[in-house]
PDB file of C-alpha atoms in Angstrom:
ATOM      1  CA  UNK A1475     143.766 -30.429  84.089  1.00  0.00           C
ATOM      2  CA  UNK A1476     144.236 -26.981  84.488  1.00  0.00           C
ATOM      3  CA  UNK A1477     147.605 -25.817  86.153  1.00  0.00           C
ATOM      4  CA  UNK A1478     148.366 -22.525  88.136  1.00  0.00           C
ATOM      5  CA  UNK A1479     151.836 -21.140  88.529  1.00  0.00           C
ATOM      6  CA  UNK A1480     153.000 -20.731  91.897  1.00  0.00           C
ATOM      7  CA  UNK A1481     152.057 -16.951  93.180  1.00  0.00           C
ATOM      8  CA  UNK A1482     155.083 -14.869  93.519  1.00  0.00           C
ATOM      9  CA  UNK A1483     155.048 -13.344  97.063  1.00  0.00           C
ATOM     10  CA  UNK A1484     155.616  -9.817  97.071  1.00  0.00           C
ATOM     11  CA  UNK A1485     157.948  -8.018  99.980  1.00  0.00           C
ATOM     12  CA  UNK A1486     154.762  -7.537 102.061  1.00  0.00           C
ATOM     13  CA  UNK A1487     153.438 -11.132 101.336  1.00  0.00           C
ATOM     14  CA  UNK A1488     157.184 -12.095 103.067  1.00  0.00           C
ATOM     15  CA  UNK A1489     156.900 -10.092 105.960  1.00  0.00           C
ATOM     16  CA  UNK A1490     153.302 -11.526 106.698  1.00  0.00           C
ATOM     17  CA  UNK A1491     154.803 -14.643 105.985  1.00  0.00           C
ATOM     18  CA  UNK A1492     157.563 -14.210 108.638  1.00  0.00           C
ATOM     19  CA  UNK A1493     154.927 -13.140 111.253  1.00  0.00           C
ATOM     20  CA  UNK A1494     152.805 -16.211 110.630  1.00  0.00           C
ATOM     21  CA  UNK A1495     155.753 -18.652 110.738  1.00  0.00           C
ATOM     22  CA  UNK A1496     156.586 -17.365 114.307  1.00  0.00           C
ATOM     23  CA  UNK A1497     153.502 -18.688 115.623  1.00  0.00           C
ATOM     24  CA  UNK A1498     154.145 -22.186 114.185  1.00  0.00           C
ATOM     25  CA  UNK A1499     156.073 -24.695 116.286  1.00  0.00           C
ATOM     26  CA  UNK A1500     158.034 -27.474 115.183  1.00  0.00           C
ATOM     27  CA  UNK A1501     155.638 -30.638 114.870  1.00  0.00           C
ATOM     28  CA  UNK A1502     152.509 -28.691 114.143  1.00  0.00           C
ATOM     29  CA  UNK A1503     149.887 -29.855 111.517  1.00  0.00           C
ATOM     30  CA  UNK A1504     148.899 -27.298 109.021  1.00  0.00           C
ATOM     31  CA  UNK A1505     146.215 -26.041 106.750  1.00  0.00           C
ATOM     32  CA  UNK A1506     147.204 -23.333 104.234  1.00  0.00           C
ATOM     33  CA  UNK A1507     145.192 -21.765 101.259  1.00  0.00           C
ATOM     34  CA  UNK A1508     146.341 -20.617  98.206  1.00  0.00           C
ATOM     35  CA  UNK A1509     147.744 -17.225  97.153  1.00  0.00           C
ATOM     36  CA  UNK A1510     150.626 -14.762  97.742  1.00  0.00           C
ATOM     37  CA  UNK A1511     150.372 -14.530 101.540  1.00  0.00           C
ATOM     38  CA  UNK A1512     150.177 -18.652 102.273  1.00  0.00           C
ATOM     39  CA  UNK A1513     152.712 -19.211  99.927  1.00  0.00           C
ATOM     40  CA  UNK A1514     154.999 -16.775 101.499  1.00  0.00           C
ATOM     41  CA  UNK A1515     154.111 -18.122 105.120  1.00  0.00           C
ATOM     42  CA  UNK A1516     155.469 -21.753 103.504  1.00  0.00           C
ATOM     43  CA  UNK A1517     158.907 -19.843 102.467  1.00  0.00           C
ATOM     44  CA  UNK A1518     159.387 -18.635 105.857  1.00  0.00           C
ATOM     45  CA  UNK A1519     158.394 -22.325 107.413  1.00  0.00           C
ATOM     46  CA  UNK A1520     161.614 -23.464 106.012  1.00  0.00           C
ATOM     47  CA  UNK A1521     163.509 -23.362 109.283  1.00  0.00           C
ATOM     48  CA  UNK A1522     160.812 -25.650 111.078  1.00  0.00           C
ATOM     49  CA  UNK A1523     160.918 -29.492 111.622  1.00  0.00           C
ATOM     50  CA  UNK A1524     158.807 -32.147 111.353  1.00  0.00           C
ATOM     51  CA  UNK A1525     155.307 -30.300 110.051  1.00  0.00           C
ATOM     52  CA  UNK A1526     152.156 -32.053 108.710  1.00  0.00           C
ATOM     53  CA  UNK A1527     149.510 -31.248 106.951  1.00  0.00           C
ATOM     54  CA  UNK A1528     145.792 -31.772 107.132  1.00  0.00           C
ATOM     55  CA  UNK A1529     144.213 -29.152 104.610  1.00  0.00           C
ATOM     56  CA  UNK A1530     141.433 -28.895 102.102  1.00  0.00           C
ATOM     57  CA  UNK A1531     143.361 -27.660  99.075  1.00  0.00           C
ATOM     58  CA  UNK A1532     147.208 -29.119  98.374  1.00  0.00           C
ATOM     59  CA  UNK A1533     149.192 -26.563  96.699  1.00  0.00           C
ATOM     60  CA  UNK A1534     153.042 -26.741  95.267  1.00  0.00           C
ATOM     61  CA  UNK A1535     154.493 -24.716  98.602  1.00  0.00           C
ATOM     62  CA  UNK A1536     153.506 -28.220 100.435  1.00  0.00           C
ATOM     63  CA  UNK A1537     155.494 -30.250  97.933  1.00  0.00           C
ATOM     64  CA  UNK A1538     158.368 -27.776  98.065  1.00  0.00           C
ATOM     65  CA  UNK A1539     158.561 -27.892 101.787  1.00  0.00           C
ATOM     66  CA  UNK A1540     158.277 -32.018 101.958  1.00  0.00           C
ATOM     67  CA  UNK A1541     160.746 -32.069  99.523  1.00  0.00           C
ATOM     68  CA  UNK A1542     162.924 -29.876 101.742  1.00  0.00           C
ATOM     69  CA  UNK A1543     162.307 -32.269 104.753  1.00  0.00           C
ATOM     70  CA  UNK A1544     160.498 -29.448 106.368  1.00  0.00           C
ATOM     71  CA  UNK A1545     157.000 -31.649 106.158  1.00  0.00           C
ATOM     72  CA  UNK A1546     157.280 -35.234 107.446  1.00  0.00           C
ATOM     73  CA  UNK A1547     153.802 -35.714 108.932  1.00  0.00           C
ATOM     74  CA  UNK A1548     156.028 -37.992 111.223  1.00  0.00           C
ATOM     75  CA  UNK A1549     154.387 -36.151 114.381  1.00  0.00           C
ATOM     76  CA  UNK A1550     150.863 -36.013 113.082  1.00  0.00           C
ATOM     77  CA  UNK A1551     148.143 -37.334 116.214  1.00  0.00           C
ATOM     78  CA  UNK A1552     145.916 -38.210 113.071  1.00  0.00           C
ATOM     79  CA  UNK A1553     146.599 -40.320 110.051  1.00  0.00           C
ATOM     80  CA  UNK A1554     150.518 -40.146 110.911  1.00  0.00           C
ATOM     81  CA  UNK A1555     153.035 -40.061 107.956  1.00  0.00           C
ATOM     82  CA  UNK A1556     150.143 -38.824 105.961  1.00  0.00           C
ATOM     83  CA  UNK A1557     148.918 -35.562 103.949  1.00  0.00           C
ATOM     84  CA  UNK A1558     145.504 -35.511 104.119  1.00  0.00           C
ATOM     85  CA  UNK A1559     143.695 -33.306 101.686  1.00  0.00           C
ATOM     86  CA  UNK A1560     140.601 -32.988  99.430  1.00  0.00           C
ATOM     87  CA  UNK A1561     141.593 -31.620  95.963  1.00  0.00           C
ATOM     88  CA  UNK A1562     144.852 -30.020  94.756  1.00  0.00           C
ATOM     89  CA  UNK A1563     145.627 -27.074  92.550  1.00  0.00           C
ATOM     90  CA  UNK A1564     149.019 -26.054  91.386  1.00  0.00           C
ATOM     91  CA  UNK A1565     151.560 -26.543  88.665  1.00  0.00           C
ATOM     92  CA  UNK A1566     152.105 -29.624  86.596  1.00  0.00           C
ATOM     93  CA  UNK A1567     154.965 -30.418  88.411  1.00  0.00           C
ATOM     94  CA  UNK A1568     152.654 -30.776  91.519  1.00  0.00           C
ATOM     95  CA  UNK A1569     150.100 -33.115  89.648  1.00  0.00           C
ATOM     96  CA  UNK A1570     153.168 -35.436  88.277  1.00  0.00           C
ATOM     97  CA  UNK A1571     154.365 -35.557  91.933  1.00  0.00           C
ATOM     98  CA  UNK A1572     150.962 -36.309  93.335  1.00  0.00           C
ATOM     99  CA  UNK A1573     150.506 -39.301  90.867  1.00  0.00           C
ATOM    100  CA  UNK A1574     150.409 -42.664  92.706  1.00  0.00           C
ATOM    101  CA  UNK A1575     152.035 -40.770  95.675  1.00  0.00           C
ATOM    102  CA  UNK A1576     151.175 -43.085  98.722  1.00  0.00           C
ATOM    103  CA  UNK A1577     152.327 -40.420 101.089  1.00  0.00           C
ATOM    104  CA  UNK A1578     149.353 -38.154 100.019  1.00  0.00           C
ATOM    105  CA  UNK A1579     145.686 -39.305 101.057  1.00  0.00           C
ATOM    106  CA  UNK A1580     142.748 -37.570  99.463  1.00  0.00           C
ATOM    107  CA  UNK A1581     139.501 -37.688 101.363  1.00  0.00           C
ATOM    108  CA  UNK A1582     135.789 -35.958 101.017  1.00  0.00           C
ATOM    109  CA  UNK A1583     135.819 -32.504 101.905  1.00  0.00           C
ATOM    110  CA  UNK A1584     132.880 -33.419 104.456  1.00  0.00           C
ATOM    111  CA  UNK A1585     135.589 -35.468 106.643  1.00  0.00           C
ATOM    112  CA  UNK A1586     138.567 -33.297 105.869  1.00  0.00           C
ATOM    113  CA  UNK A1587     136.891 -30.128 107.045  1.00  0.00           C
ATOM    114  CA  UNK A1588     134.741 -31.482 109.926  1.00  0.00           C
ATOM    115  CA  UNK A1589     135.861 -29.185 112.847  1.00  0.00           C
ATOM    116  CA  UNK A1590     135.485 -32.389 115.037  1.00  0.00           C
ATOM    117  CA  UNK A1591     138.169 -34.241 112.693  1.00  0.00           C
ATOM    118  CA  UNK A1592     140.225 -31.538 112.446  1.00  0.00           C
ATOM    119  CA  UNK A1593     140.270 -31.092 116.328  1.00  0.00           C
ATOM    120  CA  UNK A1594     141.954 -34.437 116.439  1.00  0.00           C
ATOM    121  CA  UNK A1595     145.073 -33.115 114.770  1.00  0.00           C
ATOM    122  CA  UNK A1596     148.333 -32.338 117.291  1.00  0.00           C
ATOM    123  CA  UNK A1597     149.018 -28.580 117.232  1.00  0.00           C
ATOM    124  CA  UNK A1598     147.093 -27.526 114.690  1.00  0.00           C
ATOM    125  CA  UNK A1599     147.307 -24.458 112.949  1.00  0.00           C
ATOM    126  CA  UNK A1600     144.688 -22.850 110.580  1.00  0.00           C
ATOM    127  CA  UNK A1601     146.232 -20.049 108.350  1.00  0.00           C
ATOM    128  CA  UNK A1602     143.462 -18.137 106.343  1.00  0.00           C
ATOM    129  CA  UNK A1603     143.490 -14.689 104.518  1.00  0.00           C
ATOM    130  CA  UNK A1604     140.554 -12.160 104.830  1.00  0.00           C
ATOM    131  CA  UNK A1605     139.221  -9.098 103.506  1.00  0.00           C
ATOM    132  CA  UNK A1606     138.730  -7.227 106.675  1.00  0.00           C
ATOM    133  CA  UNK A1607     138.634  -7.496 110.449  1.00  0.00           C
ATOM    134  CA  UNK A1608     137.015  -5.167 112.862  1.00  0.00           C
ATOM    135  CA  UNK A1609     138.260  -4.035 116.137  1.00  0.00           C
ATOM    136  CA  UNK A1610     136.646  -6.912 118.234  1.00  0.00           C
ATOM    137  CA  UNK A1611     138.000  -9.604 115.785  1.00  0.00           C
ATOM    138  CA  UNK A1612     135.133 -10.414 113.387  1.00  0.00           C
ATOM    139  CA  UNK A1613     136.468 -11.424 110.101  1.00  0.00           C
ATOM    140  CA  UNK A1614     134.794 -10.646 106.698  1.00  0.00           C
ATOM    141  CA  UNK A1615     136.221 -13.063 104.339  1.00  0.00           C
ATOM    142  CA  UNK A1616     133.580 -13.399 101.686  1.00  0.00           C
ATOM    143  CA  UNK A1617     132.357  -9.936 101.125  1.00  0.00           C
ATOM    144  CA  UNK A1618     132.005  -6.245 101.906  1.00  0.00           C
ATOM    145  CA  UNK A1619     128.560  -4.951 102.578  1.00  0.00           C
ATOM    146  CA  UNK A1620     126.609  -6.933 100.435  1.00  0.00           C
ATOM    147  CA  UNK A1621     129.076  -7.170  97.668  1.00  0.00           C
ATOM    148  CA  UNK A1622     130.069 -10.805  97.329  1.00  0.00           C
ATOM    149  CA  UNK A1623     133.493 -11.373  96.488  1.00  0.00           C
ATOM    150  CA  UNK A1624     134.173 -15.028  97.518  1.00  0.00           C
ATOM    151  CA  UNK A1625     132.690 -18.029  98.829  1.00  0.00           C
ATOM    152  CA  UNK A1626     132.828 -19.254 102.658  1.00  0.00           C
ATOM    153  CA  UNK A1627     134.998 -22.112 101.884  1.00  0.00           C
ATOM    154  CA  UNK A1628     136.507 -24.440 104.657  1.00  0.00           C
ATOM    155  CA  UNK A1629     137.654 -21.277 106.634  1.00  0.00           C
ATOM    156  CA  UNK A1630     135.178 -21.557 109.594  1.00  0.00           C
ATOM    157  CA  UNK A1631     135.663 -25.069 109.805  1.00  0.00           C
ATOM    158  CA  UNK A1632     139.212 -25.499 109.995  1.00  0.00           C
ATOM    159  CA  UNK A1633     139.423 -22.465 112.528  1.00  0.00           C
ATOM    160  CA  UNK A1634     137.111 -24.019 114.873  1.00  0.00           C
ATOM    161  CA  UNK A1635     138.697 -27.230 114.681  1.00  0.00           C
ATOM    162  CA  UNK A1636     142.079 -25.584 115.195  1.00  0.00           C
ATOM    163  CA  UNK A1637     140.724 -23.672 118.261  1.00  0.00           C
ATOM    164  CA  UNK A1638     139.044 -26.949 119.760  1.00  0.00           C
ATOM    165  CA  UNK A1639     142.212 -29.063 119.345  1.00  0.00           C
ATOM    166  CA  UNK A1640     142.283 -32.195 121.575  1.00  0.00           C
ATOM    167  CA  UNK A1641     145.796 -31.183 123.227  1.00  0.00           C
ATOM    168  CA  UNK A1642     144.973 -27.227 123.592  1.00  0.00           C
ATOM    169  CA  UNK A1643     147.827 -26.405 121.227  1.00  0.00           C
ATOM    170  CA  UNK A1644     145.945 -25.661 118.166  1.00  0.00           C
ATOM    171  CA  UNK A1645     146.171 -21.946 116.802  1.00  0.00           C
ATOM    172  CA  UNK A1646     143.542 -20.122 114.104  1.00  0.00           C
ATOM    173  CA  UNK A1647     145.415 -17.421 112.502  1.00  0.00           C
ATOM    174  CA  UNK A1648     143.935 -14.852 110.245  1.00  0.00           C
ATOM    175  CA  UNK A1649     146.323 -12.997 107.690  1.00  0.00           C
ATOM    176  CA  UNK A1650     145.469  -9.707 105.637  1.00  0.00           C
ATOM    177  CA  UNK A1651     147.187  -6.800 103.974  1.00  0.00           C
ATOM    178  CA  UNK A1652     146.671  -3.776 106.454  1.00  0.00           C
ATOM    179  CA  UNK A1653     145.423  -1.725 103.779  1.00  0.00           C
ATOM    180  CA  UNK A1654     143.530  -2.175 100.449  1.00  0.00           C
ATOM    181  CA  UNK A1655     142.857   0.117  96.941  1.00  0.00           C
ATOM    182  CA  UNK A1656     146.473   0.929  97.150  1.00  0.00           C
ATOM    183  CA  UNK A1657     147.158   2.115 100.634  1.00  0.00           C
ATOM    184  CA  UNK A1658     143.776   4.322 100.802  1.00  0.00           C
ATOM    185  CA  UNK A1659     141.440   2.197 102.899  1.00  0.00           C
ATOM    186  CA  UNK A1660     142.472   0.385 106.254  1.00  0.00           C
ATOM    187  CA  UNK A1661     141.502  -3.541 106.434  1.00  0.00           C
ATOM    188  CA  UNK A1662     141.063  -3.068 110.274  1.00  0.00           C
ATOM    189  CA  UNK A1663     137.863  -1.127 110.680  1.00  0.00           C
ATOM    190  CA  UNK A1664     135.983  -0.078 113.665  1.00  0.00           C
ATOM    191  CA  UNK A1665     132.811  -2.215 112.626  1.00  0.00           C
ATOM    192  CA  UNK A1666     132.114  -4.142 109.485  1.00  0.00           C
ATOM    193  CA  UNK A1667     130.043  -2.840 106.969  1.00  0.00           C
ATOM    194  CA  UNK A1668     126.517  -3.091 106.948  1.00  0.00           C
ATOM    195  CA  UNK A1669     125.315  -6.393 105.350  1.00  0.00           C
ATOM    196  CA  UNK A1670     128.952  -8.117 105.503  1.00  0.00           C
ATOM    197  CA  UNK A1671     128.972 -11.727 106.176  1.00  0.00           C
ATOM    198  CA  UNK A1672     130.931 -12.615 109.192  1.00  0.00           C
ATOM    199  CA  UNK A1673     132.720 -15.383 107.790  1.00  0.00           C
ATOM    200  CA  UNK A1674     134.548 -16.353 111.350  1.00  0.00           C
ATOM    201  CA  UNK A1675     133.451 -15.512 114.652  1.00  0.00           C
ATOM    202  CA  UNK A1676     135.546 -13.671 116.685  1.00  0.00           C
ATOM    203  CA  UNK A1677     135.770 -16.270 119.067  1.00  0.00           C
ATOM    204  CA  UNK A1678     137.829 -18.550 116.682  1.00  0.00           C
ATOM    205  CA  UNK A1679     140.306 -16.220 115.756  1.00  0.00           C
ATOM    206  CA  UNK A1680     143.646 -16.537 117.899  1.00  0.00           C
ATOM    207  CA  UNK A1681     145.888 -14.463 116.181  1.00  0.00           C
ATOM    208  CA  UNK A1682     145.471 -11.426 113.065  1.00  0.00           C
ATOM    209  CA  UNK A1683     148.615 -10.842 111.413  1.00  0.00           C
ATOM    210  CA  UNK A1684     149.281  -8.137 108.741  1.00  0.00           C
ATOM    211  CA  UNK A1685     152.605  -6.496 107.581  1.00  0.00           C
ATOM    212  CA  UNK A1686     152.739  -4.566 110.762  1.00  0.00           C
ATOM    213  CA  UNK A1687     152.936  -7.390 113.466  1.00  0.00           C
ATOM    214  CA  UNK A1688     150.610 -10.217 115.181  1.00  0.00           C
ATOM    215  CA  UNK A1689     147.526  -9.201 117.219  1.00  0.00           C
ATOM    216  CA  UNK A1690     147.193 -11.557 119.867  1.00  0.00           C
ATOM    217  CA  UNK A1691     143.626 -11.995 120.680  1.00  0.00           C
ATOM    218  CA  UNK A1692     142.756 -15.584 122.594  1.00  0.00           C
ATOM    219  CA  UNK A1693     141.875 -14.867 125.987  1.00  0.00           C
ATOM    220  CA  UNK A1694     141.353 -10.909 125.795  1.00  0.00           C
ATOM    221  CA  UNK A1695     138.947  -8.424 126.564  1.00  0.00           C
ATOM    222  CA  UNK A1696     137.257  -6.360 123.979  1.00  0.00           C
ATOM    223  CA  UNK A1697     139.521  -3.550 125.223  1.00  0.00           C
ATOM    224  CA  UNK A1698     142.502  -5.490 125.002  1.00  0.00           C
ATOM    225  CA  UNK A1699     141.388  -6.788 121.185  1.00  0.00           C
ATOM    226  CA  UNK A1700     140.899  -3.185 120.141  1.00  0.00           C
ATOM    227  CA  UNK A1701     144.617  -2.301 121.456  1.00  0.00           C
ATOM    228  CA  UNK A1702     146.081  -5.055 119.656  1.00  0.00           C
ATOM    229  CA  UNK A1703     144.349  -4.645 116.333  1.00  0.00           C
ATOM    230  CA  UNK A1704     145.003  -1.137 116.384  1.00  0.00           C
ATOM    231  CA  UNK A1705     148.681  -2.003 116.766  1.00  0.00           C
ATOM    232  CA  UNK A1706     148.907  -3.878 113.522  1.00  0.00           C
ATOM    233  CA  UNK A1707     146.841  -1.540 111.574  1.00  0.00           C
ATOM    234  CA  UNK A1708     148.598   0.562 109.328  1.00  0.00           C
ATOM    235  CA  UNK A1709     150.351   3.612 111.141  1.00  0.00           C
ATOM    236  CA  UNK A1710     148.533   6.220 109.226  1.00  0.00           C
ATOM    237  CA  UNK A1711     145.293   5.009 110.100  1.00  0.00           C
ATOM    238  CA  UNK A1712     145.827   4.270 114.127  1.00  0.00           C
ATOM    239  CA  UNK A1713     144.808   7.415 115.247  1.00  0.00           C
ATOM    240  CA  UNK A1714     141.606   7.774 113.576  1.00  0.00           C
ATOM    241  CA  UNK A1715     141.065   4.107 114.774  1.00  0.00           C
ATOM    242  CA  UNK A1716     141.649   5.205 118.396  1.00  0.00           C
ATOM    243  CA  UNK A1717     139.125   7.882 118.027  1.00  0.00           C
ATOM    244  CA  UNK A1718     136.682   5.611 116.640  1.00  0.00           C
ATOM    245  CA  UNK A1719     137.144   2.959 119.480  1.00  0.00           C
ATOM    246  CA  UNK A1720     136.597   5.695 121.713  1.00  0.00           C
ATOM    247  CA  UNK A1721     133.887   7.316 120.386  1.00  0.00           C
ATOM    248  CA  UNK A1722     132.177   3.587 120.635  1.00  0.00           C
ATOM    249  CA  UNK A1723     132.996   2.867 124.095  1.00  0.00           C
ATOM    250  CA  UNK A1724     135.896   0.739 123.467  1.00  0.00           C
ATOM    251  CA  UNK A1725     138.636   1.953 125.302  1.00  0.00           C
TER     252      UNK A1725
END
């Protein structure tokens, strides 16, 4: 089985991770992806209590949080006391830990990622990353224009499930760096480039997190969304974004 070393988070990852952790309440059920940002979010969750996991992919950070007593799965509404996942990818140590581990239950992806199933979890928090976000909250995670970078994955499924959570306490979080290409371009953009796939509709985005803070979008008007998102863009791009938003009639 191929193994992967746990990605080492950068200082920017750690900052984003702290912002994500501030949105996670004790007793929440988590879906986390792989990469520097989700790994940093896991590190920042070490002060939380009684977290649970319902996720497509099981990674090293989940094992580490369980060993640290942060993840207990004790307060889950669905499959209490169990990790729920579809597959695992990580280190050799993770695979050895999973072997014959009765605390972890693997299920088919069509069940794990079904939004109606995800919505049965208590305080469900879906954490995903993206390539760019437009000023109204539309998320592109798989392509920029017609150039494909990744696949859809379970992002839209888990986000929709979190927003539809039975207890009304679920959260859909999208995280990204504020800039790309060495800081030369903003990932917060007026509109997505023509041809970009909208991986996640703005109706299913509660929070957008960058290293500059948290944009709170749930229940906000378009004008308020624009102001929130400009507020988490890189400072050197904010004035330009305001001018473009004004020209489009957003503010």
